[in-house]
Amino acid sequence: MASRIPTLQRFFYSHYFFGGVRHTVGIFVPVLVLGGLLSQYHLGIIAAMGALSVAIIDQPGGPRRYRTNEMLAGIVLGTLTVAVTALASSHSFLIWLSVPALCFLLSILTVFGKRGGVIGFACLLLMTLTMRTPLGPDEVITSIVYSLMGGLFYFSFSFLLSRALWHRQLQQTLSVALFATADYIMARSRFYDMETDLEADYRELIRTQSTMIDMHQAARDMVLRELPKGHGHNDHKRIVILNLFLGMVDLLDSLVATHTDYTTLRRELPDSDALIFARDALYKLAVSVSRIALDISRNKQSKERSSVKAELHAIEYELERYKKCGFNQEQPEVYALLVQVLRRLRNATRVVNSMADQTLRSNARLSADQRLDKSITRFLTRNELRVGMLTSNLRMNSSHFRYALRVAIAALIGMTVTAVMDQFVANEGMPPSISAHGYWIILTIIIVMKPGFALTRQRNGWRLTGTLIGCGLTFVVFNLTGNVNIYLAVLVAACILGNSLVQLNYMLAAIFNTVFVLLGFHFLTPGVQFVISERLVDTIIGCSVALLCSYILPWWEHGFMASLSQAAKTANQDYLKAGLRYATISRAQRSEQDLLPADQIKLDSEQAEAELAWRVARQRVHIAFSNFAAAFYRMMDEPVARQENVPELNHLLIQNHVLASQISAAIPLLAALPAVPAGIRQALDSISDLLDDKDATPPVSIETDGELATLAYPLRQMIKAAQLIRQEMRGLAAPTPSANPSQAPATAAP
């Protein structure tokens, strides 16, 4: 972990646990009302199933408006799914026709992104639970009505709770993003430790950065939709949250948007105390950010801090000592590297202290340099929903179409296996049907199967392990006590933890969900040990079918890698162009304002627009890089024979990261220059040409006088990164021989 904050403490104050409690209450209230008060337990279970499907859609994070629309869509589609499944449940031909058809139609909703996939899964869960037993005409109407009522109840409950606890949800979402930031800072601190492996450090850095970017975007989508309105007693809360978020973004700019040549530092300064002090300073900053995150989630003031003054003074002393020895003249770029490290640490320390101060202010004011106008909406995630997105994917070369087809085939195979098992245990001549417990096979299939092969295989292992442990724990509980009240307490706790851990640890979620379901069956039917053994057998069969079908019309990750790498390169190109435009306008604006009195100087609208465009471009770089990195690591989990162009893609991943970081470091320095020297201008032109896949002639030398030494290093790194990106992109475009299974993936150090 990135700090001394206990993992359990982080979890219990997070929106994951809060969401788990919200789900559990929303699911159990229909059972308590209809079952406990009206003694209609079967109706309560049906309503709870409808509530459960909407609760799955109601995931932590994301704008309230989007979640509201998604839950409403889930209620409509879920009710239609229940109607179709219930009507077909008592007819063998119809159930065999409707289940695969529903599996296909609901699985292809992944074309609308992650949230579309969640809605489809929630409806598939309703389908599976509805097909458990054949229903008569009256029972069909009852299932439809009470399932709809359960979904509407949970929607109303969640909507009112979100309105009442909007500030709490903002705090928890921001806290999760800050914890991810602390993890990233800790990952960066390891680069200054001579005892660690640079390749392993860099792999971990990319993983933590990808996670952090996702958490930051979730916080951004919520915070920027709850801006201060200029009136009302809640404005103080909004201002504090917004200032903390802006501080987190500043910290991101200080640390993520920079890159240090750690290889050079380790080679040139292997015994330098400056590296040790930098490592310790980053570690303490990670601890401070974690404490701020925990205090925000607990709605407390952040008073305890880890001071890094000693480390900063020690680095200053080391720099002065190097200067006296003439090191700054012998190795000006290495010395400039250390100066950059010190400046970033100072800036990060200032930002962290400012964030801690924000939690102490009773009369918070919005940061003066922030312009909260309509342009801020450019940073928000937009959900684009078009019918054409669905119809255009009804083709065999669509990964979404193939996935939906795989799920339908897997469901058909699962039903066939169930029918064979029924025939084996039933009387001769009984028509094939879905057994009372065979639906668990279908349930396992839809839970385990994911669009990517690697994720399906991963889920298989987690699901099997979780079910096995969950069955064992339930068996132990039944043998330790016969107290029904204890069973109920364990059931509620398992439901909360199962819902809370789905996004954090799927195997633990599978354990608690298995305990929850088995205890639920205990309250409905006797024969507990038989139910436990049957659940385990059904899970093994379902996982086996899912894994087998994942080889049917697979879509391997390497099919996406070319477009994702191109998207990362394009994002960097746009980032560089936006940055150069901002630097040019800033220099021109400063030249004009130097001639004006101080009281007449004002921020030019063109300069403000250019800076905003640069920040938006930087956000897009982070998102493109995160998508590229996530897909690359998913590909590395697939069979080796299906891993194509691994060295090239790995180098592209690293060099795109280096390029984006150095652009972030260079643009503010360029904007501060009174004029751009010829060598630097030639270097910038060469970088642009290389990214455009043109021939370029980088300058032999770049000006390094005074502060220009600080700019020379990032420009050299940008040229090198652009050359390597051009080389590797051409390598991807050229025809390559089939992958060698014995070839180990290469990971270069930064």
XYZ file of C-alpha atoms in Angstrom:
750
model
C 0.000 0.000 0.000
C 1.051 3.546 -0.546
C 0.772 4.500 3.068
C 0.342 3.316 6.586
C -3.419 3.692 6.296
C -4.821 0.178 6.912
C -6.484 -1.403 3.907
C -9.640 -2.236 5.852
C -9.932 1.360 7.029
C -9.676 2.579 3.441
C -12.327 0.083 2.369
C -14.901 0.746 5.093
C -14.830 4.501 4.463
C -14.981 4.153 0.672
C -17.955 4.510 -1.658
C -17.583 0.799 -2.422
C -18.669 -0.202 1.090
C -21.274 2.557 1.211
C -22.642 1.282 -2.096
C -22.736 -2.268 -0.746
C -24.790 -1.149 2.250
C -27.114 0.836 -0.038
C -27.619 -2.190 -2.284
C -28.302 -4.516 0.635
C -30.883 -2.226 2.239
C -32.602 -1.618 -1.093
C -32.753 -5.362 -1.811
C -33.884 -6.522 1.632
C -36.612 -3.953 2.318
C -39.087 -5.577 -0.159
C -38.467 -8.943 1.497
C -38.986 -7.513 4.980
C -42.144 -5.643 3.988
C -43.826 -8.299 1.849
C -42.491 -11.252 3.808
C -42.242 -10.005 7.377
C -45.334 -7.815 7.460
C -47.610 -9.458 4.883
C -46.251 -13.049 5.115
C -45.823 -13.114 1.309
C -42.223 -14.248 1.173
C -42.402 -15.502 -2.410
C -43.609 -12.074 -3.558
C -40.869 -10.445 -1.517
C -38.248 -12.605 -3.252
C -39.574 -11.637 -6.693
C -39.507 -7.934 -5.770
C -36.010 -8.354 -4.347
C -34.840 -9.831 -7.669
C -36.128 -6.744 -9.468
C -34.389 -4.527 -6.926
C -31.174 -6.544 -7.289
C -31.026 -5.971 -11.042
C -31.305 -2.200 -10.573
C -28.788 -2.277 -7.707
C -26.222 -3.859 -10.037
C -26.595 -0.850 -12.347
C -26.316 1.564 -9.408
C -22.525 1.346 -9.140
C -20.426 3.846 -7.130
C -18.909 6.755 -9.007
C -20.176 8.604 -12.038
C -22.679 11.443 -12.405
C -26.034 11.073 -10.684
C -27.926 12.005 -13.860
C -26.291 9.223 -15.861
C -26.941 6.663 -13.142
C -30.563 7.769 -12.969
C -31.034 7.286 -16.706
C -29.222 3.954 -16.614
C -31.384 2.634 -13.767
C -34.558 3.681 -15.603
C -33.335 1.938 -18.743
C -32.553 -1.144 -16.657
C -36.065 -1.162 -15.198
C -37.678 -1.011 -18.649
C -35.417 -3.656 -20.208
C -35.543 -5.803 -17.070
C -39.342 -5.811 -17.037
C -39.417 -6.819 -20.712
C -36.874 -9.570 -19.996
C -38.964 -10.919 -17.109
C -42.075 -10.867 -19.291
C -40.448 -12.802 -22.126
C -38.771 -15.328 -19.835
C -41.825 -15.864 -17.631
C -44.116 -16.422 -20.631
C -41.665 -18.935 -22.128
C -40.765 -20.716 -18.880
C -43.527 -23.319 -19.076
C -42.952 -24.134 -22.774
C -39.875 -26.177 -23.646
C -39.562 -24.900 -27.218
C -40.039 -21.251 -26.262
C -37.559 -21.348 -23.390
C -34.935 -22.947 -25.627
C -35.553 -20.208 -28.188
C -35.901 -17.182 -25.898
C -32.905 -17.731 -23.573
C -30.198 -17.762 -26.297
C -31.973 -14.898 -28.084
C -32.070 -12.796 -24.909
C -28.438 -13.652 -24.192
C -27.456 -12.343 -27.615
C -29.589 -9.185 -27.532
C -28.587 -8.193 -24.001
C -24.897 -9.041 -24.422
C -24.526 -6.886 -27.519
C -25.371 -3.856 -25.374
C -21.605 -3.704 -24.736
C -21.485 -1.533 -27.882
C -22.621 1.289 -25.592
C -19.591 0.882 -23.388
C -19.094 -0.416 -19.882
C -22.381 0.936 -18.595
C -24.305 -0.701 -21.442
C -22.663 -3.993 -20.558
C -23.717 -3.606 -16.913
C -27.345 -2.990 -17.914
C -27.260 -6.058 -20.151
C -25.786 -8.197 -17.368
C -28.420 -7.024 -14.878
C -31.196 -8.031 -17.286
C -29.524 -11.388 -17.934
C -29.455 -11.986 -14.187
C -33.204 -11.333 -14.051
C -33.708 -13.749 -16.946
C -31.749 -16.471 -15.160
C -33.590 -16.071 -11.863
C -36.984 -15.985 -13.617
C -36.347 -19.190 -15.583
C -35.653 -21.118 -12.360
C -39.128 -22.681 -12.299
C -41.966 -22.935 -14.879
C -44.686 -20.336 -14.252
C -48.429 -20.501 -14.817
C -50.452 -17.641 -16.377
C -51.251 -16.021 -13.016
C -47.656 -16.393 -11.842
C -46.405 -14.713 -15.020
C -48.373 -11.536 -14.275
C -47.273 -11.658 -10.651
C -43.602 -11.969 -11.593
C -43.795 -9.067 -14.030
C -45.662 -6.746 -11.643
C -43.629 -7.443 -8.492
C -40.320 -7.439 -10.324
C -41.241 -4.021 -11.729
C -42.310 -2.838 -8.270
C -39.016 -4.017 -6.782
C -37.032 -2.186 -9.436
C -39.061 1.009 -8.977
C -38.662 0.795 -5.209
C -34.893 0.507 -5.424
C -34.742 3.343 -7.961
C -36.766 5.631 -5.674
C -34.743 4.594 -2.624
C -31.396 5.170 -4.344
C -32.520 8.443 -5.954
C -33.706 9.942 -2.659
C -30.619 8.692 -0.822
C -28.319 10.202 -3.435
C -30.113 13.532 -3.204
C -29.862 13.546 0.564
C -26.238 12.326 0.745
C -24.817 14.025 -2.360
C -21.998 15.614 -0.369
C -21.066 12.315 1.233
C -20.863 10.623 -2.154
C -18.683 13.439 -3.490
C -16.335 13.038 -0.527
C -16.059 9.288 -0.979
C -15.454 9.489 -4.726
C -12.773 12.147 -4.230
C -11.234 10.073 -1.433
C -10.901 7.020 -3.691
C -9.203 9.172 -6.353
C -6.789 10.572 -3.750
C -5.914 7.093 -2.504
C -5.148 6.101 -6.106
C -2.961 9.212 -6.372
C -1.095 8.193 -3.224
C -0.501 4.738 -4.682
C 0.927 6.366 -7.796
C 3.252 8.623 -5.771
C 4.525 5.580 -3.907
C 5.159 3.779 -7.220
C 7.236 6.758 -8.393
C 9.259 6.806 -5.181
C 10.620 3.329 -5.979
C 12.466 4.683 -9.023
C 14.867 6.502 -6.701
C 15.669 3.288 -4.820
C 18.830 1.707 -6.206
C 17.757 -1.705 -4.849
C 14.673 -1.999 -7.068
C 14.424 -3.204 -10.656
C 13.620 -0.406 -13.111
C 11.614 -2.648 -15.454
C 9.398 -3.921 -12.644
C 9.051 -0.381 -11.296
C 7.914 0.910 -14.665
C 5.346 -1.856 -15.161
C 3.879 -1.092 -11.748
C 3.909 2.634 -12.491
C 1.875 2.184 -15.682
C -0.675 -0.014 -13.895
C -1.134 2.426 -11.022
C -1.311 5.386 -13.413
C -4.022 3.672 -15.476
C -6.066 3.025 -12.330
C -5.501 6.561 -11.070
C -6.655 8.128 -14.347
C -9.912 6.153 -14.169
C -10.488 7.254 -10.560
C -9.686 10.883 -11.430
C -12.160 10.856 -14.307
C -14.876 9.443 -12.030
C -14.193 12.233 -9.526
C -14.101 14.841 -12.303
C -17.473 13.734 -13.670
C -19.066 14.145 -10.236
C -17.289 17.229 -8.862
C -17.610 19.361 -12.001
C -21.343 18.674 -12.059
C -21.706 19.973 -8.497
C -20.083 23.378 -8.960
C -20.757 26.261 -6.530
C -23.867 28.160 -7.549
C -23.081 31.412 -5.814
C -25.901 31.063 -3.322
C -27.290 28.594 -0.821
C -25.923 27.101 2.397
C -24.334 24.158 0.519
C -21.966 26.363 -1.471
C -19.309 26.106 1.238
C -19.260 22.313 0.884
C -19.058 22.545 -2.904
C -16.189 25.045 -2.733
C -14.158 22.846 -0.371
C -14.669 19.773 -2.567
C -13.838 21.720 -5.733
C -10.670 23.216 -4.232
C -9.537 19.774 -3.091
C -10.207 18.385 -6.549
C -8.268 21.220 -8.192
C -5.412 20.558 -5.786
C -5.437 16.896 -6.800
C -5.268 17.943 -10.462
C -2.332 20.250 -9.668
C -0.590 17.342 -7.980
C -1.251 15.256 -11.082
C 0.336 17.988 -13.185
C 3.382 18.150 -10.916
C 4.120 14.428 -10.791
C 2.340 12.489 -13.525
C 2.923 15.079 -16.240
C 6.717 14.874 -15.876
C 9.277 12.227 -16.662
C 12.752 11.768 -15.246
C 15.528 9.771 -16.864
C 15.989 7.409 -13.941
C 18.447 5.289 -15.896
C 20.772 8.272 -16.305
C 20.411 9.274 -12.663
C 21.227 5.775 -11.460
C 24.169 5.491 -13.836
C 25.689 8.894 -13.127
C 24.828 9.135 -9.422
C 24.726 5.565 -8.083
C 25.786 6.559 -4.555
C 24.075 9.944 -4.347
C 22.188 10.747 -1.178
C 19.979 13.048 -3.271
C 18.184 10.009 -4.725
C 17.548 8.585 -1.253
C 16.148 11.906 -0.044
C 13.905 12.139 -3.126
C 12.594 8.616 -2.452
C 11.844 9.426 1.205
C 10.182 12.727 0.295
C 7.853 11.022 -2.175
C 7.024 8.336 0.368
C 6.082 10.963 2.955
C 3.996 12.839 0.405
C 2.154 9.590 -0.375
C 1.447 9.150 3.333
C 0.155 12.723 3.590
C -2.133 12.326 0.562
C -3.493 9.073 2.012
C -4.253 10.767 5.317
C -6.026 13.606 3.534
C -8.047 11.035 1.553
C -9.049 9.201 4.729
C -9.962 12.421 6.533
C -12.112 13.522 3.591
C -13.965 10.202 3.587
C -14.511 10.540 7.357
C -15.556 14.199 7.019
C -12.773 15.247 9.369
C -10.146 17.953 9.319
C -6.694 16.858 8.209
C -4.292 17.958 10.948
C -1.646 15.227 10.948
C 0.981 15.694 8.232
C 4.331 14.198 7.279
C 6.854 17.003 6.837
C 9.386 16.752 4.009
C 11.347 19.873 4.961
C 14.354 17.836 6.059
C 14.497 15.938 2.760
C 14.163 19.132 0.697
C 16.932 20.870 2.656
C 19.121 17.780 2.248
C 18.626 17.787 -1.546
C 19.424 21.501 -1.634
C 22.636 20.792 0.266
C 23.579 18.032 -2.187
C 22.966 20.347 -5.152
C 25.115 23.054 -3.602
C 27.869 20.514 -2.993
C 27.703 19.340 -6.637
C 27.860 22.953 -7.764
C 30.990 23.629 -5.755
C 32.624 20.537 -7.261
C 31.852 21.797 -10.773
C 29.395 18.982 -11.513
C 26.918 21.483 -12.985
C 29.532 22.379 -15.605
C 30.689 18.829 -16.304
C 27.196 17.298 -16.474
C 24.782 20.232 -16.987
C 21.813 18.079 -18.051
C 22.175 15.640 -15.151
C 22.450 18.571 -12.763
C 19.356 20.089 -14.401
C 17.576 16.775 -13.793
C 18.229 17.052 -10.059
C 17.055 20.666 -10.080
C 13.824 19.553 -11.764
C 13.330 16.839 -9.148
C 13.768 19.382 -6.344
C 11.367 21.838 -7.974
C 8.712 19.174 -8.458
C 9.032 18.031 -4.859
C 8.691 21.598 -3.625
C 5.651 22.189 -5.789
C 4.063 18.870 -4.780
C 4.680 19.684 -1.112
C 3.037 23.070 -1.523
C -0.008 21.489 -3.199
C -0.369 18.760 -0.553
C -0.130 21.304 2.285
C -2.701 23.487 0.532
C -5.072 20.522 0.224
C -4.700 19.761 3.927
C -5.434 23.428 4.697
C -8.630 23.243 2.639
C -10.064 20.707 5.074
C -9.460 23.157 7.950
C -11.153 26.203 6.441
C -14.541 27.184 7.770
C -14.967 29.976 5.188
C -13.495 28.448 2.056
C -13.180 30.557 -1.046
C -12.824 29.399 -4.591
C -9.281 29.518 -5.949
C -8.852 32.878 -7.652
C -7.191 31.483 -10.771
C -10.016 29.146 -11.677
C -12.545 30.251 -14.328
C -15.710 28.252 -13.747
C -17.608 28.850 -16.956
C -19.235 26.642 -19.568
C -15.842 25.661 -20.989
C -15.217 23.441 -17.980
C -17.718 20.943 -19.394
C -15.074 19.934 -21.949
C -13.437 17.860 -19.223
C -16.568 15.787 -18.586
C -17.287 12.328 -19.935
C -20.069 12.258 -22.499
C -22.282 9.237 -23.033
C -23.052 8.960 -26.726
C -26.011 6.672 -27.380
C -27.132 6.127 -30.969
C -29.129 3.323 -32.553
C -26.543 3.285 -35.314
C -23.936 2.104 -32.798
C -25.992 -1.073 -32.407
C -26.911 -1.723 -36.022
C -23.395 -1.025 -37.314
C -22.049 -3.810 -35.081
C -24.320 -6.519 -36.471
C -21.474 -8.057 -38.457
C -18.985 -10.858 -37.947
C -15.933 -8.593 -37.782
C -17.389 -6.755 -34.787
C -15.946 -7.792 -31.416
C -19.284 -6.973 -29.726
C -21.225 -9.167 -32.164
C -18.821 -12.061 -31.621
C -19.070 -11.714 -27.858
C -22.883 -11.714 -27.931
C -22.835 -14.770 -30.196
C -20.455 -16.576 -27.816
C -22.722 -15.906 -24.838
C -25.763 -17.187 -26.755
C -23.932 -20.369 -27.817
C -22.646 -20.905 -24.258
C -26.176 -20.530 -22.867
C -27.471 -23.047 -25.413
C -24.737 -25.523 -24.449
C -25.491 -24.936 -20.756
C -29.163 -25.670 -21.308
C -28.253 -28.811 -23.252
C -26.028 -30.052 -20.421
C -28.827 -29.352 -17.950
C -31.349 -31.238 -20.079
C -28.996 -34.237 -20.311
C -28.574 -34.203 -16.533
C -32.355 -34.023 -16.084
C -32.859 -36.951 -18.407
C -30.312 -38.940 -16.473
C -32.004 -38.429 -13.091
C -35.649 -38.200 -14.197
C -38.126 -40.808 -15.303
C -37.880 -42.132 -18.836
C -39.881 -40.064 -21.347
C -39.821 -36.749 -19.409
C -39.267 -33.826 -21.842
C -36.044 -31.876 -21.426
C -36.440 -28.806 -19.232
C -34.465 -26.508 -17.013
C -34.095 -28.185 -13.616
C -34.722 -26.448 -10.312
C -30.976 -25.959 -9.879
C -29.731 -26.108 -13.483
C -30.284 -22.367 -13.890
C -27.136 -21.955 -11.780
C -25.106 -23.177 -14.764
C -26.569 -20.418 -16.943
C -25.985 -17.912 -14.142
C -22.327 -18.926 -13.884
C -21.897 -18.621 -17.653
C -23.235 -15.060 -17.878
C -21.197 -14.004 -14.833
C -17.931 -15.502 -16.053
C -18.051 -14.720 -19.778
C -16.533 -11.377 -20.714
C -15.686 -9.845 -24.110
C -11.956 -10.516 -23.678
C -10.455 -13.995 -23.453
C -8.015 -13.048 -20.694
C -10.746 -11.592 -18.473
C -12.972 -14.644 -19.026
C -10.158 -17.001 -18.030
C -9.326 -14.814 -15.031
C -12.942 -14.728 -13.925
C -13.139 -18.499 -14.297
C -10.390 -18.993 -11.765
C -11.776 -16.426 -9.366
C -15.318 -17.770 -9.640
C -14.298 -21.386 -9.059
C -12.037 -20.523 -6.148
C -14.612 -18.197 -4.611
C -17.424 -20.734 -4.933
C -15.307 -23.494 -3.428
C -14.324 -21.364 -0.431
C -17.856 -20.014 -0.058
C -19.330 -23.513 -0.014
C -16.759 -24.554 2.578
C -17.491 -21.556 4.796
C -21.243 -22.143 4.576
C -20.776 -25.800 5.480
C -18.742 -24.741 8.532
C -21.423 -22.235 9.598
C -24.136 -24.895 9.398
C -22.097 -27.311 11.473
C -21.105 -24.756 14.113
C -24.597 -23.569 14.998
C -28.258 -24.054 14.229
C -29.261 -20.562 15.375
C -31.397 -18.955 12.678
C -30.578 -15.445 13.924
C -26.879 -16.087 13.364
C -27.652 -17.365 9.880
C -29.555 -14.143 9.148
C -26.724 -11.945 10.464
C -24.157 -13.812 8.355
C -26.459 -13.590 5.317
C -26.788 -9.784 5.625
C -23.038 -9.333 6.195
C -22.240 -11.561 3.202
C -24.644 -9.577 1.001
C -23.034 -6.259 1.981
C -19.484 -7.500 1.447
C -20.348 -9.308 -1.774
C -21.852 -6.152 -3.276
C -19.022 -3.956 -1.965
C -16.134 -6.032 -3.309
C -17.354 -6.675 -6.856
C -15.236 -3.845 -8.303
C -12.284 -4.357 -5.959
C -11.717 -8.094 -5.589
C -13.906 -10.445 -7.618
C -12.747 -13.608 -5.867
C -13.699 -12.252 -2.417
C -16.995 -11.048 -3.890
C -17.629 -14.565 -5.226
C -16.952 -16.036 -1.766
C -19.438 -13.787 0.012
C -22.051 -14.011 -2.750
C -21.899 -17.817 -2.559
C -22.412 -17.701 1.218
C -25.306 -15.268 0.731
C -27.079 -17.425 -1.867
C -26.632 -20.694 0.051
C -27.951 -19.165 3.278
C -30.843 -17.703 1.296
C -31.733 -21.191 0.056
C -31.663 -22.410 3.646
C -34.539 -20.063 4.495
C -36.502 -21.252 1.458
C -35.843 -24.989 1.344
C -34.244 -27.676 3.550
C -31.532 -30.081 2.425
C -28.687 -27.633 2.850
C -25.779 -29.989 2.233
C -27.347 -31.161 -1.036
C -27.755 -27.541 -2.152
C -24.096 -26.815 -1.322
C -22.814 -29.749 -3.336
C -25.107 -28.982 -6.263
C -24.018 -25.335 -6.362
C -20.398 -26.430 -6.516
C -21.030 -28.942 -9.315
C -23.115 -26.442 -11.292
C -20.401 -23.797 -10.934
C -17.725 -26.172 -12.229
C -19.902 -27.071 -15.230
C -20.752 -23.426 -15.948
C -17.107 -22.330 -15.734
C -16.058 -25.171 -18.021
C -18.669 -24.239 -20.628
C -17.698 -20.543 -20.425
C -14.004 -21.315 -20.878
C -14.706 -23.678 -23.772
C -16.924 -21.145 -25.540
C -14.368 -18.376 -25.105
C -12.491 -20.095 -27.968
C -15.516 -19.714 -30.262
C -15.113 -16.719 -32.589
C -12.615 -15.094 -30.189
C -11.533 -11.513 -30.574
C -7.967 -11.250 -29.339
C -6.631 -8.045 -27.876
C -3.958 -7.687 -30.549
C -6.767 -6.768 -32.931
C -7.218 -3.490 -31.009
C -3.575 -2.668 -30.384
C -2.820 -0.918 -33.692
C -5.744 1.496 -33.327
C -5.030 2.112 -29.637
C -1.357 2.841 -30.265
C -2.333 5.193 -33.092
C -4.829 6.905 -30.780
C -2.090 7.420 -28.168
C 0.251 8.879 -30.788
C -2.475 11.161 -32.179
C -3.347 12.356 -28.683
C 0.308 13.256 -28.104
C 0.425 15.114 -31.437
C -2.635 17.152 -30.506
C -1.179 17.742 -27.049
C 2.053 19.105 -28.520
C 0.233 21.348 -31.021
C -2.060 22.732 -28.322
C 0.912 23.312 -26.030
C 2.947 25.121 -28.675
C -0.023 27.342 -29.486
C -0.462 28.155 -25.794
C 3.274 28.950 -25.433
C 3.236 31.199 -28.507
C 0.172 33.143 -27.350
C 1.582 33.458 -23.818
C 4.837 34.955 -25.103
C 2.989 37.410 -27.348
C 0.595 38.377 -24.567
C 3.427 38.888 -22.093
C 5.325 41.088 -24.568
C 2.287 43.325 -24.952
C 1.566 43.515 -21.229
C 5.174 44.374 -20.368
C 4.419 47.784 -21.848
C 1.306 48.307 -19.666
C 1.042 49.498 -16.041
C 0.568 46.678 -13.521
C -3.022 47.696 -12.735
C -4.021 47.367 -16.411
C -2.694 43.866 -16.955
C -5.461 41.317 -17.437
C -5.808 37.771 -18.684
C -6.396 37.708 -22.419
C -9.351 35.556 -23.499
C -7.323 34.026 -26.325
C -4.593 33.009 -23.874
C -7.153 31.547 -21.459
C -8.756 29.571 -24.296
C -5.349 28.283 -25.419
C -4.477 27.159 -21.900
C -7.830 25.414 -21.534
C -7.361 23.650 -24.874
C -3.927 22.474 -23.720
C -5.352 21.077 -20.478
C -8.149 19.288 -22.341
C -5.567 17.807 -24.718
C -3.564 16.589 -21.726
C -6.620 14.866 -20.289
C -7.171 13.109 -23.622
C -3.544 11.965 -23.607
C -4.043 10.402 -20.179
C -7.215 8.615 -21.294
C -5.666 7.352 -24.557
C -2.589 6.126 -22.698
C -4.729 4.407 -20.052
C -6.755 2.587 -22.739
C -3.558 1.536 -24.534
C -1.884 0.277 -21.348
C -4.976 -1.631 -20.153
C -5.364 -3.411 -23.501
C -1.636 -4.228 -23.648
C -1.655 -5.898 -20.242
C -4.836 -7.786 -21.106
C -3.077 -9.077 -24.213
C -0.158 -10.216 -22.053
C -2.612 -12.412 -20.100
C -3.737 -14.178 -23.282
C -2.058 -17.293 -24.770
C 1.467 -16.511 -25.953
C 0.585 -17.583 -29.475
C -1.973 -14.762 -29.582
C 0.464 -12.061 -28.444
C 1.651 -10.162 -31.495
C 4.271 -7.389 -31.760
C 4.951 -7.465 -28.031
C 8.359 -5.671 -28.095
C 7.090 -2.980 -30.465
C 3.921 -2.337 -28.478
C 5.836 -2.302 -25.214
C 8.279 0.274 -26.601
C 5.368 2.345 -27.944
C 3.714 2.262 -24.546
C 6.851 3.507 -22.825
C 7.771 6.144 -25.409
C 4.251 7.598 -25.538
C 4.426 7.948 -21.765
C 7.848 9.611 -22.010
C 6.698 11.953 -24.789
C 3.578 13.115 -22.945
C 5.550 13.691 -19.751
C 8.253 15.714 -21.480
C 5.699 17.809 -23.379
C 4.183 18.709 -20.010
C 7.620 19.652 -18.709
C 8.688 21.645 -21.777
C 5.628 23.761 -22.588
C 5.653 25.934 -19.407
C 9.383 26.552 -19.942
C 8.755 27.533 -23.568
C 5.937 29.862 -22.522
C 8.287 31.609 -20.074
C 10.986 32.334 -22.687
C 11.168 35.870 -24.113
C 12.092 34.311 -27.482
C 12.698 30.802 -28.839
C 16.353 30.190 -29.864
C 17.034 28.671 -33.275
C 18.215 25.286 -31.955
C 15.116 24.847 -29.806
C 12.828 25.860 -32.661
C 14.534 23.340 -34.953
C 14.121 20.650 -32.284
C 10.381 21.365 -31.995
C 9.963 21.257 -35.778
C 11.802 17.910 -35.887
C 9.529 16.426 -33.215
C 6.403 17.511 -35.109
C 7.749 16.089 -38.385
C 8.662 12.755 -36.773
C 5.191 12.405 -35.277
C 3.750 13.156 -38.724
C 5.913 10.287 -40.044
C 8.098 12.667 -42.044
C 11.854 12.748 -42.396
C 13.429 15.170 -39.969
C 16.886 16.466 -39.110
C 17.171 17.129 -35.363
C 19.653 19.860 -34.380
C 23.173 18.773 -33.543
C 23.155 20.941 -30.441
C 20.514 22.702 -28.365
C 21.153 25.889 -26.418
C 21.996 25.091 -22.775
C 22.921 28.500 -21.375
C 21.379 29.260 -17.974
C 17.783 28.129 -17.681
C 17.890 26.704 -21.205
C 19.721 23.671 -19.757
C 16.469 22.797 -17.997
C 14.660 22.912 -21.355
C 17.343 21.058 -23.328
C 16.796 17.765 -21.491
C 13.036 17.365 -22.156
C 13.559 18.370 -25.803
C 16.223 15.693 -26.293
C 13.932 13.128 -24.684
C 11.039 14.233 -26.898
C 13.172 13.840 -30.032
C 14.304 10.397 -28.961
C 10.750 9.329 -28.068
C 9.344 10.653 -31.372
C 12.025 8.774 -33.328
C 11.257 5.521 -31.514
C 7.494 5.987 -31.907
C 7.935 6.548 -35.642
C 10.159 3.470 -35.899
C 7.825 1.191 -33.940
C 4.696 2.441 -35.723
C 6.312 1.596 -39.048
C 7.194 -1.812 -37.634
C 3.547 -2.427 -36.746
C 2.432 -1.420 -40.230
C 4.919 -3.761 -41.916
C 3.977 -7.459 -42.341
C 5.502 -9.564 -39.578
C 6.009 -13.322 -39.186
C 3.772 -15.221 -36.810
C 4.526 -14.784 -33.149
C 7.126 -17.065 -31.653
C 5.624 -18.771 -28.592
C 9.030 -18.989 -26.968
C 9.636 -15.257 -27.247
C 9.480 -13.559 -23.867
C 7.816 -10.144 -23.670
C 10.288 -7.310 -23.537
C 9.928 -4.416 -21.149
C 12.384 -1.590 -21.513
C 13.316 0.727 -18.710
C 12.330 4.370 -19.096
